[in-house]
Each structure stands twice: as C-alpha cells, then as structure tokens.
XYZ file of C-alpha atoms in Angstrom:
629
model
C 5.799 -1.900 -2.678
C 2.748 0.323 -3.072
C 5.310 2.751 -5.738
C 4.512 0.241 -8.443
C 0.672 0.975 -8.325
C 2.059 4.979 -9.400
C 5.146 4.150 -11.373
C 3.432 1.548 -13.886
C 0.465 3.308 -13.861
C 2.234 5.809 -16.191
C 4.254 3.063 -18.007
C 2.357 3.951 -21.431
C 3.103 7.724 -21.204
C 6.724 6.592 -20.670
C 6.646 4.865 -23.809
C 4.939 7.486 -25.730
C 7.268 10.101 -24.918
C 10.315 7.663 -25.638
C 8.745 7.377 -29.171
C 8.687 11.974 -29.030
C 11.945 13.211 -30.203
C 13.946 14.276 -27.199
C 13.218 18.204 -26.011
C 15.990 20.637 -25.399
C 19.003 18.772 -23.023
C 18.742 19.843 -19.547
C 21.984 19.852 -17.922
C 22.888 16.873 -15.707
C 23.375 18.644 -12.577
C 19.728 19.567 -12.729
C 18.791 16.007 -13.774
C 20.649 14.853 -10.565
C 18.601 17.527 -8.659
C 15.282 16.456 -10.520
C 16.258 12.322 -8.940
C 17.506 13.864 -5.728
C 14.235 15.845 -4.959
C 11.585 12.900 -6.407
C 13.527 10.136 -4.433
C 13.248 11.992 -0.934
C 9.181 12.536 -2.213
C 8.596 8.757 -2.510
C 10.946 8.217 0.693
C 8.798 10.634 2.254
C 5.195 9.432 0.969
C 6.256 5.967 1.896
C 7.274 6.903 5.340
C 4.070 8.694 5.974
C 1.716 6.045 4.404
C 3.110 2.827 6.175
C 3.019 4.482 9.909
C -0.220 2.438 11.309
C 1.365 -0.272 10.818
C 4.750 0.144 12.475
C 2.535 1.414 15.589
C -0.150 -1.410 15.529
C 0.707 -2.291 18.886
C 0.434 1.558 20.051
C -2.368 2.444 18.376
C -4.538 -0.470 19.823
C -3.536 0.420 23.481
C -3.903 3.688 22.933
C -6.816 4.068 21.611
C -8.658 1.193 23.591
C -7.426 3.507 26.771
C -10.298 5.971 26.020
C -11.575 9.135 28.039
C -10.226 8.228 31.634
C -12.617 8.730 34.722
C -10.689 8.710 38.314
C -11.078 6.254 41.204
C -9.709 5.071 43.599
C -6.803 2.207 44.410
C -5.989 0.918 47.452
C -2.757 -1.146 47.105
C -1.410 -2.605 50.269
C -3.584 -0.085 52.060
C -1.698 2.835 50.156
C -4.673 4.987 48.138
C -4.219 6.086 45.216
C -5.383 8.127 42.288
C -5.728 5.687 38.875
C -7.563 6.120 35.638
C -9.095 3.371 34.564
C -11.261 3.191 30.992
C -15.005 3.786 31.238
C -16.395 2.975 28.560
C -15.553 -0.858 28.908
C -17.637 -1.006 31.930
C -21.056 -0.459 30.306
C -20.623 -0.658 26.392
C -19.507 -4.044 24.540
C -15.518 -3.798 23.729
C -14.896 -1.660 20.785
C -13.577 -3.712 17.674
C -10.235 -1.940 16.969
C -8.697 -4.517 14.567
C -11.715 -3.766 11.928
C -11.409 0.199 12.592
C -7.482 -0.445 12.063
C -8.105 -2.376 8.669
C -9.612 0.601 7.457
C -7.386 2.665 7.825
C -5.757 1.343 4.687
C -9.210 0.486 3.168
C -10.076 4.119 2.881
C -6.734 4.904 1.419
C -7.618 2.435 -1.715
C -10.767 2.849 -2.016
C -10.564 6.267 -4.243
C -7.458 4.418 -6.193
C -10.177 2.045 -7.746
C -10.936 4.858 -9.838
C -8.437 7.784 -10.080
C -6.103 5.352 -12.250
C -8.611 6.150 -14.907
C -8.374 9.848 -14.626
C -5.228 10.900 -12.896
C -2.946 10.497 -15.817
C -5.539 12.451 -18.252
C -5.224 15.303 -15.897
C -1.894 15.053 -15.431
C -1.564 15.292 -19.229
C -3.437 17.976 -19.501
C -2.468 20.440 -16.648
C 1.171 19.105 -16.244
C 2.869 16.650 -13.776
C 5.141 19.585 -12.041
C 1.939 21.454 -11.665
C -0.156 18.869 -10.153
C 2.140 17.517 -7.967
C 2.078 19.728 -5.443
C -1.261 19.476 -5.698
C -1.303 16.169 -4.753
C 1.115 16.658 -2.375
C -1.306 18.949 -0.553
C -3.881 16.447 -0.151
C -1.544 14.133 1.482
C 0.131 16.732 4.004
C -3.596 17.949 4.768
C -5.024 13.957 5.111
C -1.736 13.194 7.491
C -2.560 16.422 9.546
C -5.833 15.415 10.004
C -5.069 12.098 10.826
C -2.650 12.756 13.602
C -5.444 15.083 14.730
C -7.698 11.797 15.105
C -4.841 9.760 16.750
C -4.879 13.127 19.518
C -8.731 13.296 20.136
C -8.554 9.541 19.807
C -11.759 9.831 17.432
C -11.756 7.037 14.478
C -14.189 9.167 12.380
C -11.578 12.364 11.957
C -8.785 9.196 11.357
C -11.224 7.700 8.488
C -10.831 10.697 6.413
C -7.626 11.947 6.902
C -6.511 8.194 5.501
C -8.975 8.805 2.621
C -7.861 12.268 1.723
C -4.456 11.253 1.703
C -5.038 7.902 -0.519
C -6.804 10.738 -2.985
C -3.363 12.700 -3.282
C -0.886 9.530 -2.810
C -0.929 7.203 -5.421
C -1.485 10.005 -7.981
C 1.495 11.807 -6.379
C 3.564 8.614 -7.364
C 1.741 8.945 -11.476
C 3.244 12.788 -11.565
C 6.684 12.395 -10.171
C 6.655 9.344 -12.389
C 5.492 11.596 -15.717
C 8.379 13.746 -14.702
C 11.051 11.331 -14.125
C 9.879 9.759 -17.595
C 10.664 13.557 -19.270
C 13.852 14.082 -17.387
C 15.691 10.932 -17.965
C 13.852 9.636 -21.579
C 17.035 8.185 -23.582
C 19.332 7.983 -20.431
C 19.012 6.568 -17.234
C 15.612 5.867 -17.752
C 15.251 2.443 -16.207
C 17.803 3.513 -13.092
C 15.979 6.688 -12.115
C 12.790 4.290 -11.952
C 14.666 1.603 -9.988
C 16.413 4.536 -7.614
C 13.079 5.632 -6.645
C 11.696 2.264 -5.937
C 14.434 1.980 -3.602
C 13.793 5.060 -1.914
C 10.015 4.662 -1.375
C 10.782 1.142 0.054
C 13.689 2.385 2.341
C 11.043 5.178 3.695
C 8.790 2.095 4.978
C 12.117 0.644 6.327
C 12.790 3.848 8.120
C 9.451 4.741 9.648
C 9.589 0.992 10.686
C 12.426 1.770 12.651
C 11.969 5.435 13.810
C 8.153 5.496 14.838
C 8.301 3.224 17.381
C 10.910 5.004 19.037
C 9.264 8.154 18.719
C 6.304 6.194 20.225
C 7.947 4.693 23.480
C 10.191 7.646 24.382
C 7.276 10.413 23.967
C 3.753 8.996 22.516
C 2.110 7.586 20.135
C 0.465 10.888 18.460
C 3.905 12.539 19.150
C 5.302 9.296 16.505
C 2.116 10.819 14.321
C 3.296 14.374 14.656
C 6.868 13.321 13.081
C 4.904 12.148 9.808
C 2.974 15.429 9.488
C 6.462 16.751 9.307
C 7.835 14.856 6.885
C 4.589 14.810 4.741
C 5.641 18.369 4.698
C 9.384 18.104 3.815
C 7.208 16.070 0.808
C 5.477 19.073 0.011
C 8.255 21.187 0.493
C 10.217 19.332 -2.373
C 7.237 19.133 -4.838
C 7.073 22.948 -4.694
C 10.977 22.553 -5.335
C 10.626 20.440 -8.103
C 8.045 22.918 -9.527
C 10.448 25.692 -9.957
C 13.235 23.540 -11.176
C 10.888 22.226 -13.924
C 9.581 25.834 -14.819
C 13.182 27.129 -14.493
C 14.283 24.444 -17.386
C 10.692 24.187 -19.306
C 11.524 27.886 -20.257
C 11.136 28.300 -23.962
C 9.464 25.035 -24.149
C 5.784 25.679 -22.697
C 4.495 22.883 -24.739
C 7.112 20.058 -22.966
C 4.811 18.657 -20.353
C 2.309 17.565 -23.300
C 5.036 15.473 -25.027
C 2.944 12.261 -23.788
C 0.057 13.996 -24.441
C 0.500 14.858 -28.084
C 1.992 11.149 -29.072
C -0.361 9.280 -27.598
C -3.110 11.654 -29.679
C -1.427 9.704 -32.573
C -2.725 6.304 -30.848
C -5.590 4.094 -31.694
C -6.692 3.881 -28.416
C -9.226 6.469 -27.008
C -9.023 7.552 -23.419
C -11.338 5.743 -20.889
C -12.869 9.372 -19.340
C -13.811 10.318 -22.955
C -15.383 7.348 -23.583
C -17.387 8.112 -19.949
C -18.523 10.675 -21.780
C -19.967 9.069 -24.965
C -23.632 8.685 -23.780
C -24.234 12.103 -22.817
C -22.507 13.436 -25.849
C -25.085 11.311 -27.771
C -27.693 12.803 -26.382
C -26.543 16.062 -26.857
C -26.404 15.726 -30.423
C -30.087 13.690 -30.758
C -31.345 17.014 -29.387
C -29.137 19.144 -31.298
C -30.645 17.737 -34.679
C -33.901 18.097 -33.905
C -33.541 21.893 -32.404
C -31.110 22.626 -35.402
C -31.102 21.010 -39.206
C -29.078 23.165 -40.253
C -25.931 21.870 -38.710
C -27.342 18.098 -39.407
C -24.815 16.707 -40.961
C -21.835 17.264 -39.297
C -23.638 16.436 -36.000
C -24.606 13.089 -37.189
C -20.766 12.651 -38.609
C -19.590 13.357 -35.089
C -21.871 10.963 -33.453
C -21.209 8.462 -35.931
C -17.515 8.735 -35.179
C -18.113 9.082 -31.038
C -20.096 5.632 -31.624
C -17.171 4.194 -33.411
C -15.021 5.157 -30.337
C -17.596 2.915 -28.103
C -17.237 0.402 -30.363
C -13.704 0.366 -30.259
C -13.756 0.818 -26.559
C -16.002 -2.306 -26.045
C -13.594 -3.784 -28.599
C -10.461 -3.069 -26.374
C -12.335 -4.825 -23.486
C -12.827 -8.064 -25.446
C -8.919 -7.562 -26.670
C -7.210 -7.773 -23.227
C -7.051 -11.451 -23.700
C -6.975 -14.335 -21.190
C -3.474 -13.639 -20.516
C -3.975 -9.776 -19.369
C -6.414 -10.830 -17.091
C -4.759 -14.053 -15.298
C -2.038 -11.626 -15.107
C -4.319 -9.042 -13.238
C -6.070 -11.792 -11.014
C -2.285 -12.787 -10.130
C -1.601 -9.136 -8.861
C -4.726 -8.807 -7.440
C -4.370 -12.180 -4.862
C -0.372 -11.756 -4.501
C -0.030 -8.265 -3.648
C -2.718 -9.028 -1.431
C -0.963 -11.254 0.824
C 2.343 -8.732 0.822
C 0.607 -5.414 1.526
C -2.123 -6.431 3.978
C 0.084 -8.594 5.667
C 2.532 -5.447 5.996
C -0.276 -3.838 7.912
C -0.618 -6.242 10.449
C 2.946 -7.988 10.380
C 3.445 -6.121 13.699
C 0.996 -7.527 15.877
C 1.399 -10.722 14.135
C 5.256 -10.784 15.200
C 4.085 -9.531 18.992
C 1.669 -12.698 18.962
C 3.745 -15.330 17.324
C 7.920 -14.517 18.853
C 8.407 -11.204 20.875
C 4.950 -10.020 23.050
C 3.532 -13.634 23.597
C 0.270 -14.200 25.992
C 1.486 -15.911 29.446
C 0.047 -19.591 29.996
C -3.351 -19.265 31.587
C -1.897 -21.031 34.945
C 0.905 -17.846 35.580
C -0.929 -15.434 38.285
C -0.488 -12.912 40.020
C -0.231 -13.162 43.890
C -2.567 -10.493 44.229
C -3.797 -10.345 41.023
C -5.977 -6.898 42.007
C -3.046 -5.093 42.591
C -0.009 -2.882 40.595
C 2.898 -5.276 39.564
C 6.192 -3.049 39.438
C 6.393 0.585 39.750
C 6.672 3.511 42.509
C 3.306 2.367 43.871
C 4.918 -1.088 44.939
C 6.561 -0.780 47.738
C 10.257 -2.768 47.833
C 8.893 -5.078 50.923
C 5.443 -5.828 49.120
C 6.250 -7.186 45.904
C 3.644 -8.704 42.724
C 5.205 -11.904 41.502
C 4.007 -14.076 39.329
C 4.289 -17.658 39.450
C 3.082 -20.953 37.869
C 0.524 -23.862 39.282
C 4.201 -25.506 40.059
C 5.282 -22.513 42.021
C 7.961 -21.607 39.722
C 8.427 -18.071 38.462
C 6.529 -17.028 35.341
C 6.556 -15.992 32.236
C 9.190 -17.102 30.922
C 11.270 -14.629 27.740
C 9.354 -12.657 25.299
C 6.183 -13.598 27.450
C 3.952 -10.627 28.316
C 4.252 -10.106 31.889
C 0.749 -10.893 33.718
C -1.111 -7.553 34.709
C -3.556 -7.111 37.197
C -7.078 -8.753 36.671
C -9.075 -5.907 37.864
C -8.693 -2.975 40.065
C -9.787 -2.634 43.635
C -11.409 1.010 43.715
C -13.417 3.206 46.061
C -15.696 5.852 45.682
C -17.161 7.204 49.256
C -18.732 3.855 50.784
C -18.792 2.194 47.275
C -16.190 -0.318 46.206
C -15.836 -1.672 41.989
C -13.999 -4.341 40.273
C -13.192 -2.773 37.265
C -11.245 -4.375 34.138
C -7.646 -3.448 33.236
C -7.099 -1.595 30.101
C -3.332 -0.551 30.230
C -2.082 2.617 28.193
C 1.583 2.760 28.237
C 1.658 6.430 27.168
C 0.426 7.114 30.713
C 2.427 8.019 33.132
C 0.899 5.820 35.528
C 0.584 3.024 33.960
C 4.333 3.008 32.306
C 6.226 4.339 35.726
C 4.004 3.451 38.702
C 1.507 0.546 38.351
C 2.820 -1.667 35.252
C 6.174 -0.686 34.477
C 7.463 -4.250 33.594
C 4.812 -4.758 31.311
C 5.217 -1.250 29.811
C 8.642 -1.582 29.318
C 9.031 -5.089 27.977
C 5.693 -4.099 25.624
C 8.482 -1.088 24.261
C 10.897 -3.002 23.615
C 9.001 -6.087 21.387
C 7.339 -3.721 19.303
C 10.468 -2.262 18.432
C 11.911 -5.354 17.613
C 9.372 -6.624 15.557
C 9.433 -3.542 13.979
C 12.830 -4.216 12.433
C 12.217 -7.345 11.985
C 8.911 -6.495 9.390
C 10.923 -4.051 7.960
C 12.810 -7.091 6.009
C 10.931 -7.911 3.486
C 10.864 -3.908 2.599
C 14.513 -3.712 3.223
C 15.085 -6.603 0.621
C 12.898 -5.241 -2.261
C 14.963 -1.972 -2.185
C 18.028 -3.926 -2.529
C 17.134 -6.616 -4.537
C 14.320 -5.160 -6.962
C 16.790 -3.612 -9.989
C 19.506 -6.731 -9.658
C 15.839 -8.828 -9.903
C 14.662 -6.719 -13.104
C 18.040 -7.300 -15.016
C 17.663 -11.473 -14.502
C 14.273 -11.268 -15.667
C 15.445 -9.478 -18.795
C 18.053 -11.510 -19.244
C 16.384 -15.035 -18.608
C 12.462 -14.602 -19.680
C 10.326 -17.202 -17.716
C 8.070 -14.567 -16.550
C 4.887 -16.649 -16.677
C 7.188 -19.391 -14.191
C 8.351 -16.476 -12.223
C 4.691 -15.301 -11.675
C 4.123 -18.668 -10.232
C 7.012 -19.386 -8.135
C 6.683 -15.939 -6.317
C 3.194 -16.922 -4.666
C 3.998 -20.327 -4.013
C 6.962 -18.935 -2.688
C 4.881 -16.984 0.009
C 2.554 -20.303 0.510
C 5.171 -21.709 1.861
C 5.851 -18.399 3.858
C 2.619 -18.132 5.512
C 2.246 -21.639 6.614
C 5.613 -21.579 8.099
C 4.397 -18.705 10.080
C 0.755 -20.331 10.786
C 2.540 -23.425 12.647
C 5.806 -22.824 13.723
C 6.863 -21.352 16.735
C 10.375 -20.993 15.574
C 12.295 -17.560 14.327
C 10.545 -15.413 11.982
C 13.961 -13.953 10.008
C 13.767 -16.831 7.482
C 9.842 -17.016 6.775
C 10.081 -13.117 6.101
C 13.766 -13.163 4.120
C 11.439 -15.254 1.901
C 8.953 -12.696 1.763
C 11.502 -10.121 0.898
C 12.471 -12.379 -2.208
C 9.098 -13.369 -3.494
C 7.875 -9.366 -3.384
C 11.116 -8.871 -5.002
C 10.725 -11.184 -7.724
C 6.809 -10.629 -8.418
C 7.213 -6.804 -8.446
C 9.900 -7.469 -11.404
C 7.812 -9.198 -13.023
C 4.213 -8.354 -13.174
C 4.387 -5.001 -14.374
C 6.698 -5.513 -17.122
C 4.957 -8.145 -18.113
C 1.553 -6.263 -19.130
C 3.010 -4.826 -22.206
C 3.543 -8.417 -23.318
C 0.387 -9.107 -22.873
C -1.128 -6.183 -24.652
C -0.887 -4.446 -27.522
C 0.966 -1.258 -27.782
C -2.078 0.580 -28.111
C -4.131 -0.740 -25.122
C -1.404 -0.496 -22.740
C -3.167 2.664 -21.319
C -5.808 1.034 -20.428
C -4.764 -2.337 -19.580
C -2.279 -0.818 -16.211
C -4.986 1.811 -15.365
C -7.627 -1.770 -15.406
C -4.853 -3.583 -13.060
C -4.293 -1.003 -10.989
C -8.346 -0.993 -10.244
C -8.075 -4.741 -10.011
C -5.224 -4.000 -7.271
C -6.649 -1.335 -5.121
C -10.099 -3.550 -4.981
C -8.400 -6.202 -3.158
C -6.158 -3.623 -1.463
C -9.978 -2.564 -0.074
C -11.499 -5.487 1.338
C -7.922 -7.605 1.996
C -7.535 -5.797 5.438
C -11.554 -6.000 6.763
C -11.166 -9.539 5.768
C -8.424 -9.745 7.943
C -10.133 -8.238 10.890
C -13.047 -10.261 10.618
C -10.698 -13.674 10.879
C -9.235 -11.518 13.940
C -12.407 -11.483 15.459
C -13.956 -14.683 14.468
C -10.509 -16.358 15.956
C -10.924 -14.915 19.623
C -8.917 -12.102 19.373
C -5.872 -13.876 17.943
C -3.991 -13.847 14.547
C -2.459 -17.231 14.537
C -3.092 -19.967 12.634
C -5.867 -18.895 11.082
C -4.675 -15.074 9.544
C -1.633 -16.644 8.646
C -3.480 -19.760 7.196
C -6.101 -17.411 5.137
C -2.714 -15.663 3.704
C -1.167 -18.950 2.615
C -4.288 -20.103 1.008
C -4.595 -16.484 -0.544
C -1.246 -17.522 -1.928
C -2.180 -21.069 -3.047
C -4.633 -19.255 -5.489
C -2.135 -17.222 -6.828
C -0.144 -20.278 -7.437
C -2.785 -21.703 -9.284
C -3.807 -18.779 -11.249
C -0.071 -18.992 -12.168
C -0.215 -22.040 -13.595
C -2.898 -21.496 -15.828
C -1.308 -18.153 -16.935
C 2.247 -20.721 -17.991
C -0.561 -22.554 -19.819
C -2.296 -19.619 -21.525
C 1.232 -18.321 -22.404
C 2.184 -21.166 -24.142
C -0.988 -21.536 -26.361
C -0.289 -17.789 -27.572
C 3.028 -17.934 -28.672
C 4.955 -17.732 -25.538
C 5.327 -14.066 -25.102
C 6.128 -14.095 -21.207
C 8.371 -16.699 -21.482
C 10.487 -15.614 -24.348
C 13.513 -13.340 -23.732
C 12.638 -10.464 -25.699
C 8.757 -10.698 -24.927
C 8.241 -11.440 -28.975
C 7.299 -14.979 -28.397
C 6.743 -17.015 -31.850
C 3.406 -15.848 -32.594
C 1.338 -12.678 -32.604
C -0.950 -12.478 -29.234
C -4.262 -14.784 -29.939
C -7.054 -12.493 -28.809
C -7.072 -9.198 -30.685
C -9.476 -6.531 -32.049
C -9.866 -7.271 -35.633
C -8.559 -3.732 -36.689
C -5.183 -4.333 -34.846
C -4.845 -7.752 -35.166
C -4.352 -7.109 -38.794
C -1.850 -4.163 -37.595
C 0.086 -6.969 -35.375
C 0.505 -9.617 -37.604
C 4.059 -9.780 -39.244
C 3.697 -9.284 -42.767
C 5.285 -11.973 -45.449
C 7.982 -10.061 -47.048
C 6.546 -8.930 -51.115
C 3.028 -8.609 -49.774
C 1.562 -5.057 -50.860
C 0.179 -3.119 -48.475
C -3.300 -1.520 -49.274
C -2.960 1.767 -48.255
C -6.860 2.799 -48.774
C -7.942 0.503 -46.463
C-alpha cells in the first residue's frame, strides 16, 4: 500500500513529460528490462519495510528476554542451569508495544517533508542517478537495524528505521520518474499497476518467509535475510543506472524532460518559494550597498514577491474538495497501514495464540512444562477448576508462574519471561509453548497477508471500473465504511478472521483506486505539484502518530488489543465515512467532477485563484481573446 505515497507523489511529472514530445525509442527488450529490474526494487523495498510486523510476536519475546543472568532450577530435585531475565526483577516492565510503534513512526516522520523536495532533486540530478542513492540509505538503515534487533538495543533500531524511511519513499518517487520516461505513450498505466503489484506481493512474501526464517533459526537471523534483499535492491538500482546511461546516450538532457515542461507551468516550486524571504533580504541589502544595480534588483524582488503571492494564492485554491479528499486519506490509510503493523499480534490475541482461562494451572506451576528437563514419569499438566484438561485449541499453553532458583544458601521466585530463540526455553523447559507459539504466528502471518495479497490482484481490475463508472466521491465513502464494519467485526466477534480481512483487502483495493486519481480532479493542472506533495504530508503525519496511538490504547487496555484497538480503528473509520459524505456533498455543489466519468463534471471547479480561474473557464465560442492581458 505504502507504493502509492512514491508513485503519486510524481503523478504531475508524469503528466508533464506526457505533454514533452517523446525522446528517441528505446527498444522494447530494454523497456522489459527497465519493468523487470524496478518491479523486483519495489518487491524488494516492500519486503524489507513491512518485516516488524510479520515478526511482532518475535520481536516482543525477544527483546523482552534481555541480558540473561544464570541461576539455578531445581525441577523434581534435578538442578539445572536456566537464564532467566534480570532486568524485570528490579526495573518496572519495559513498554515494548510503544518502542514497536515507532518503529514505523520514525520511518514517516522525515516523509512529512521530503515530498516537498525529493522530486526537485530528482529533477535536477536525475532519477537513475539518485536512486541508488536512495537505495543506499535504505540498505545502510536495514543493516543497522538488524544490528539493533542483535544487541537487542531500541536506540540503534530507532535510527536504522529512520534512515531507511529517508531513502524509501523517495526511492519509490525515482523509480517512478523513470518508469514515467520509459513507458510515456505506451504501457504507461500497466507498468504503474505491475509495480503496485509487485511492492504489495513483497509484503505478502516477507509475511510468509520471515516467520519461518524466525522459528527455524532466529529472529535477527529473519532480520539478516532483509539486509540481503535490501541489497539485491541496491544491486538492481545500480543495474538500472547503467541501463539508463547505456540508452540516455546522445540524449544527456532526457532526465530533465519533466523538468523543462513543468518550467513552462504557472506554478512555482514549494522549495523556491522556502526561499523567498531570505532572497528578499538579500536584495534590501543589495540596494543599499549597491545603486547601481537598483533597478533590476527591485524588478527581481518585485517578481519573487509575486511568486509568494501566487504561492499563498495556490493555498487558498486547493478548494474544499482537495482537502476533504486529503483528510479522507489521512484517517483511511490510517486504519489500513497501522493496523498492518500490528495485525499480527492482533490475530495471536483474537483466533490463533489466545490467553488460557485464568482457572487452567499448572500442577506445579514453578516448574518446566514439556521438554528434556521433564522427565517421562514426572509430567506438568494442566488442568481446569473441573479437573478437566486445559487449554483447549489455539489456547496458549500455561507456562510456569515463576522459577524455583538457588544461589549458595539463597533461594528466589523469579518471573517467567520465555524467549523461544533459546535453546532452553524452545527444547528443554517450554517446548509446547514454544512450538505451538511457532506455529500461530505463522499462521496469522498468512492470514494478514490477505488484505496485501488482494490489492495486488485486485488494484488495476479496480482502476479500470472506476474509469469506467465515475462515483469516486461514493467510492471514497463506501471504502471506509467498508472497514467500519471490518473493525467492529473484529472488536466483538470471536469468529474467523478470513472474511473481516477479505473485506479489508477490497476496501484498500478500492480506496487506493480512487484517491489518488482523484486529486487531479480536484485541482487544477497547474497545482497538481503541490496538491500530492501536500497529501502525501497529510499522510505520513497520521502515518506518525497512528501507531503511538495505538500503543498507548495497548497499554491503557491492560496489555490487550481487543475491543478497544479494534474499536479505536472502526471509529477511525466512521470519520472517514463521514468526511466522505461531506466530500459527495462538496462534489456536487462544484459541478460534480468526482462523480462524472471523465472527471469534467458540468462546471469549472468553484474555488480558484483569480488568474487561473479565468484560464479554466470554458470560453463561449466568438469571444476574442485579449492577448495583452
């Protein structure tokens, strides 16, 4: 899902370049190439970015099993050597679902700004140039983040998630300025979908493959497998760097295309308009130190003042409609994404890893359950208040309440914290809990893959319906009511979980076709720049605080996610239902843009700049045009 933030981000450099008479043909076996190598980079980015969440389960035991301290066990009179954690014995228990959250905080936080000024650069250096430069940053921030899973230190995690959210979503903006140049005039909009597609099925895949890795071996060896696919990433950037060079031979200028025809634009770029102030100060002290030059100094301010006029101008000109439609992506995608990066534990609390009723004990509840420790003539059962075994399927088995230990003379009680990527935990003490712990995360796993697996599939047969039928504004709303409905379902029922997220899948299906395509609609031609660079700021803010919200329901709820996570989700929903139905309204007082088939509607958009509202209003056929003005 998170491709859209890159690919629509560079929507108005696609169009520019579509209105840029067509370079030199390349040929199409290095077309193919050009798709082949950028859908394996989104596959790739995908895969690396979504791997906290397909581990939730593994990263919280893990990393709640600290630095270990020895003691010892005596189990049916049979000592032993166990490692228990140490820190939980003197320091308050460490919060891991707000540390987890952000995780994916840190990766949005830069991508409230570097919509603004990653296409610029782009622009001006080149997207084959840059992307391996932003490739870098995301091989280096997944390095350093598996190094954080190893040491187990949250502080090395924070900013290798950071330093790869600097290189990821402006990966996406490049590879998306190069698919624009490569396919312009054919293939365009299938390239675009093929790639969505692939990005998606990389979530699917790490879904599936990292918990694997993660049972079988460990959890930083499941970390270790992204570091080496962020490098296959880099690997085909570089390759896509020498294809482009190989084929932009003779045409140096060809990466400026978007560039050069968006020069011809009314608009101004938002970091040159950053820049306004301090170039009007410049000149203020330029015509006192110099009268000679006075005049064309004060020109040039005049006309950089103009551009912050027009700039505030553009603000005011987004209309009502741009910004419901913002607001709608903000709240939506904030119940798809976040919810992605806890679906797992979610799943292991609601249908596969459940807590065991509070009367199913141990019979000697300070002792190992199953495992080489337990002898065959001294078993661990657990059983209910009625005597009858206990728990029942996809139950968590009980573990041990404490541990007896001995040091010298000294005995302890001290609490269970149960890391299944230890050996003695997962073959000695625990092994029915470690094992059945394996096997629902990986099937939860699957089963939040879903939703991803269903956007791949259904996202380009969604975007042809939409052309064909209009509604968008009606779309826009059923999608989060949709997910309402999703998210309550999930808050109170106990049953199955494959139709609550199959409806998922279709409403992030159906909004993703939508909402982007329906800025353009909503703009002019000319603010289109800035209007998905705004929403894509609008996005990554809620992207930001969605998941610390989260944790903090987490928290406030006793450790547990249901009702109230899912609750918070549905009523996150219910708010984009509503802003839907005031965007239907707004629609329909302007003319009906989203709602008409070919996004003309049967009026010009209400809210305009008076300079290009005069531009967008049809003119009556014999009027003369006044070309002074």
């Amino acid at each position: 899902i998170s491709i859209n933030i890159g690919i629509n981000n560079s929507i108005n450099s696609i169009n520019n370049i579509n209105d840029v008479q067509p370079s030199e043909e390349r040929g199409d076996g290095a077309r193919w190439a050009v798709l082949i190598v950028l859908c394996v980079t989104f596959a790739a980015n995908a895969y690396s970015y979504d791997i906290p969440s397909a581990l939730h389960q593994q990263f919280k035991d893990y990393m709640e099993a600290s630095d270990s301290h020895h003691s010892l066990l005596v189990h049916h009179d049979i000592p032993v050597t166990i490692t228990t954690t140490a820190n939980d014995m003197s320091a308050a228990p460490h919060n891991f679902e707000f540390d987890f959250s952000l995780l994916y905080t840190l990766y949005s936080v830069p991508n409230v700004i570097l919509p603004f000024f990653g296409g610029r650069v782009i622009d001006q250096v080149g997207p084959s140039n840059c992307l391996p430069f932003f490739a870098s940053f995301c091989c280096l921030g997944q390095f350093v983040f598996t190094l954080g899973i190893a040491q187990k230190a949250w502080t090395v995690m924070f900013v290798g998630r950071f330093l790869y959210g600097v290189g990821g979503e402006c990966l996406y903006v490049a590879a998306s300025s190069i698919l624009s140049t490569w396919f312009r005039g054919k293939e365009l909009a299938f390239s675009f979908a093929l790639t969505m597609a692939m990005a998606r099925m990389g979530s699917v895949i790490n879904n599936w493959i990292s918990p694997i890795v993660a049972t079988q071996h460990s959890t930083p060896a499941a970390l270790w497998v992204g570091s080496f696919v962020s490098g296959i990433m880099l690997t085909m950037t570089v390759l896509m760097y020498f294809i482009d060079r190989t084929y932009a031979k003779g045409q140096p200028q060809h990466h400026r295309l978007s560039m050069e025809a968006s020069a011809t634009d009314n608009s101004a770029e938002l970091p040159a308009q950053l820049q306004q102030p301090l170039l009007s100060d410049a000149m203020h002290e330029a015509d006192e130190e110099d009268t000679t030059s006075l005049q064309p100094q004060r020109q040039q301010q005049q006309q950089q003042q103009q551009r912050m006029d027009e700039e505030q101008a553009t603000t005011r000109g987004l209309g009502k409609l741009f910004w419901l439609l913002s607001f709608s992506c903000l709240v939506v995608y904030g119940c798809i994404l976040p919810f992605n990066s806890f679906a797992s534990g979610i799943l292991l609390e609601r249908n596969y890893f459940k807590s065991p009723p509070d009367d199913c004990t141990l019979a000697f509840p300070d002792q190992c359950t199953v495992g080489t420790l337990v002898p065959q003539s001294a078993s661990n059962p657990a059983t209910d208040s009625n005597g009858d075994t206990c728990p029942a399927t996809n139950f968590a088995p009980v573990l041990p309440t404490s541990v007896n230990g001995t040091d010298g003379s000294n005995q302890s009680s001290q609490p269970i914290k149960v890391d299944c990527d230890s050996k003695f935990w997962s073959q000695d003490c625990t092994k029915d809990y470690c094992d059945a712990l394996k096997d629902a995360t990986v099937t939860a796993d699957r089963v939040m893959s879903l939703p991803y697996l269903i956007s791949a599939v259904m996202s380009p047969f969604m975007g042809i319906v939409v052309d064909r039928i209009g509604m968008r504004a009606i779309l826009t709303t059923l999608a989060p009511a949709v997910l309402a409905v999703v998210h309550a379902t999930l808050a109170v029922s106990q049953g199955s979980a494959f139709w609550p997220l199959l409806g998922q899948g279709i409403a992030c299906s159906l909004f993703a076709s939508v909402i982007w395509p329906s800025v353009p609609l909503a703009v002019t031609k000319s603010l289109e720049g800035t209007a998905f660079g705004i929403m894509n700021s609008i996005q990554n803010i809620g992207l930001a605080l969605f998941p610390p919200t989260v944790a903090w329901i987490h928290e406030r709820s006793q450790g547990r996610y249901l009702p109230n996570v899912e609750l918070f989700f549905a009523f996150v929903a219910l708010g984009g239902t509503v802003i839907g139905v005031a965007m239907c309204w707004e629609d329909q007082r302007t003319g009906g843009r989203l709602h008409s088939i070919d996004g003309n509607g049967t009026k010009p958009p209400a809210v305009l700049p008076s300079s290009q509202q005069e531009d967008q209003q049809p003119r009556q056929q014999g009027d003369q045009v006044d070309e002074e003005a």
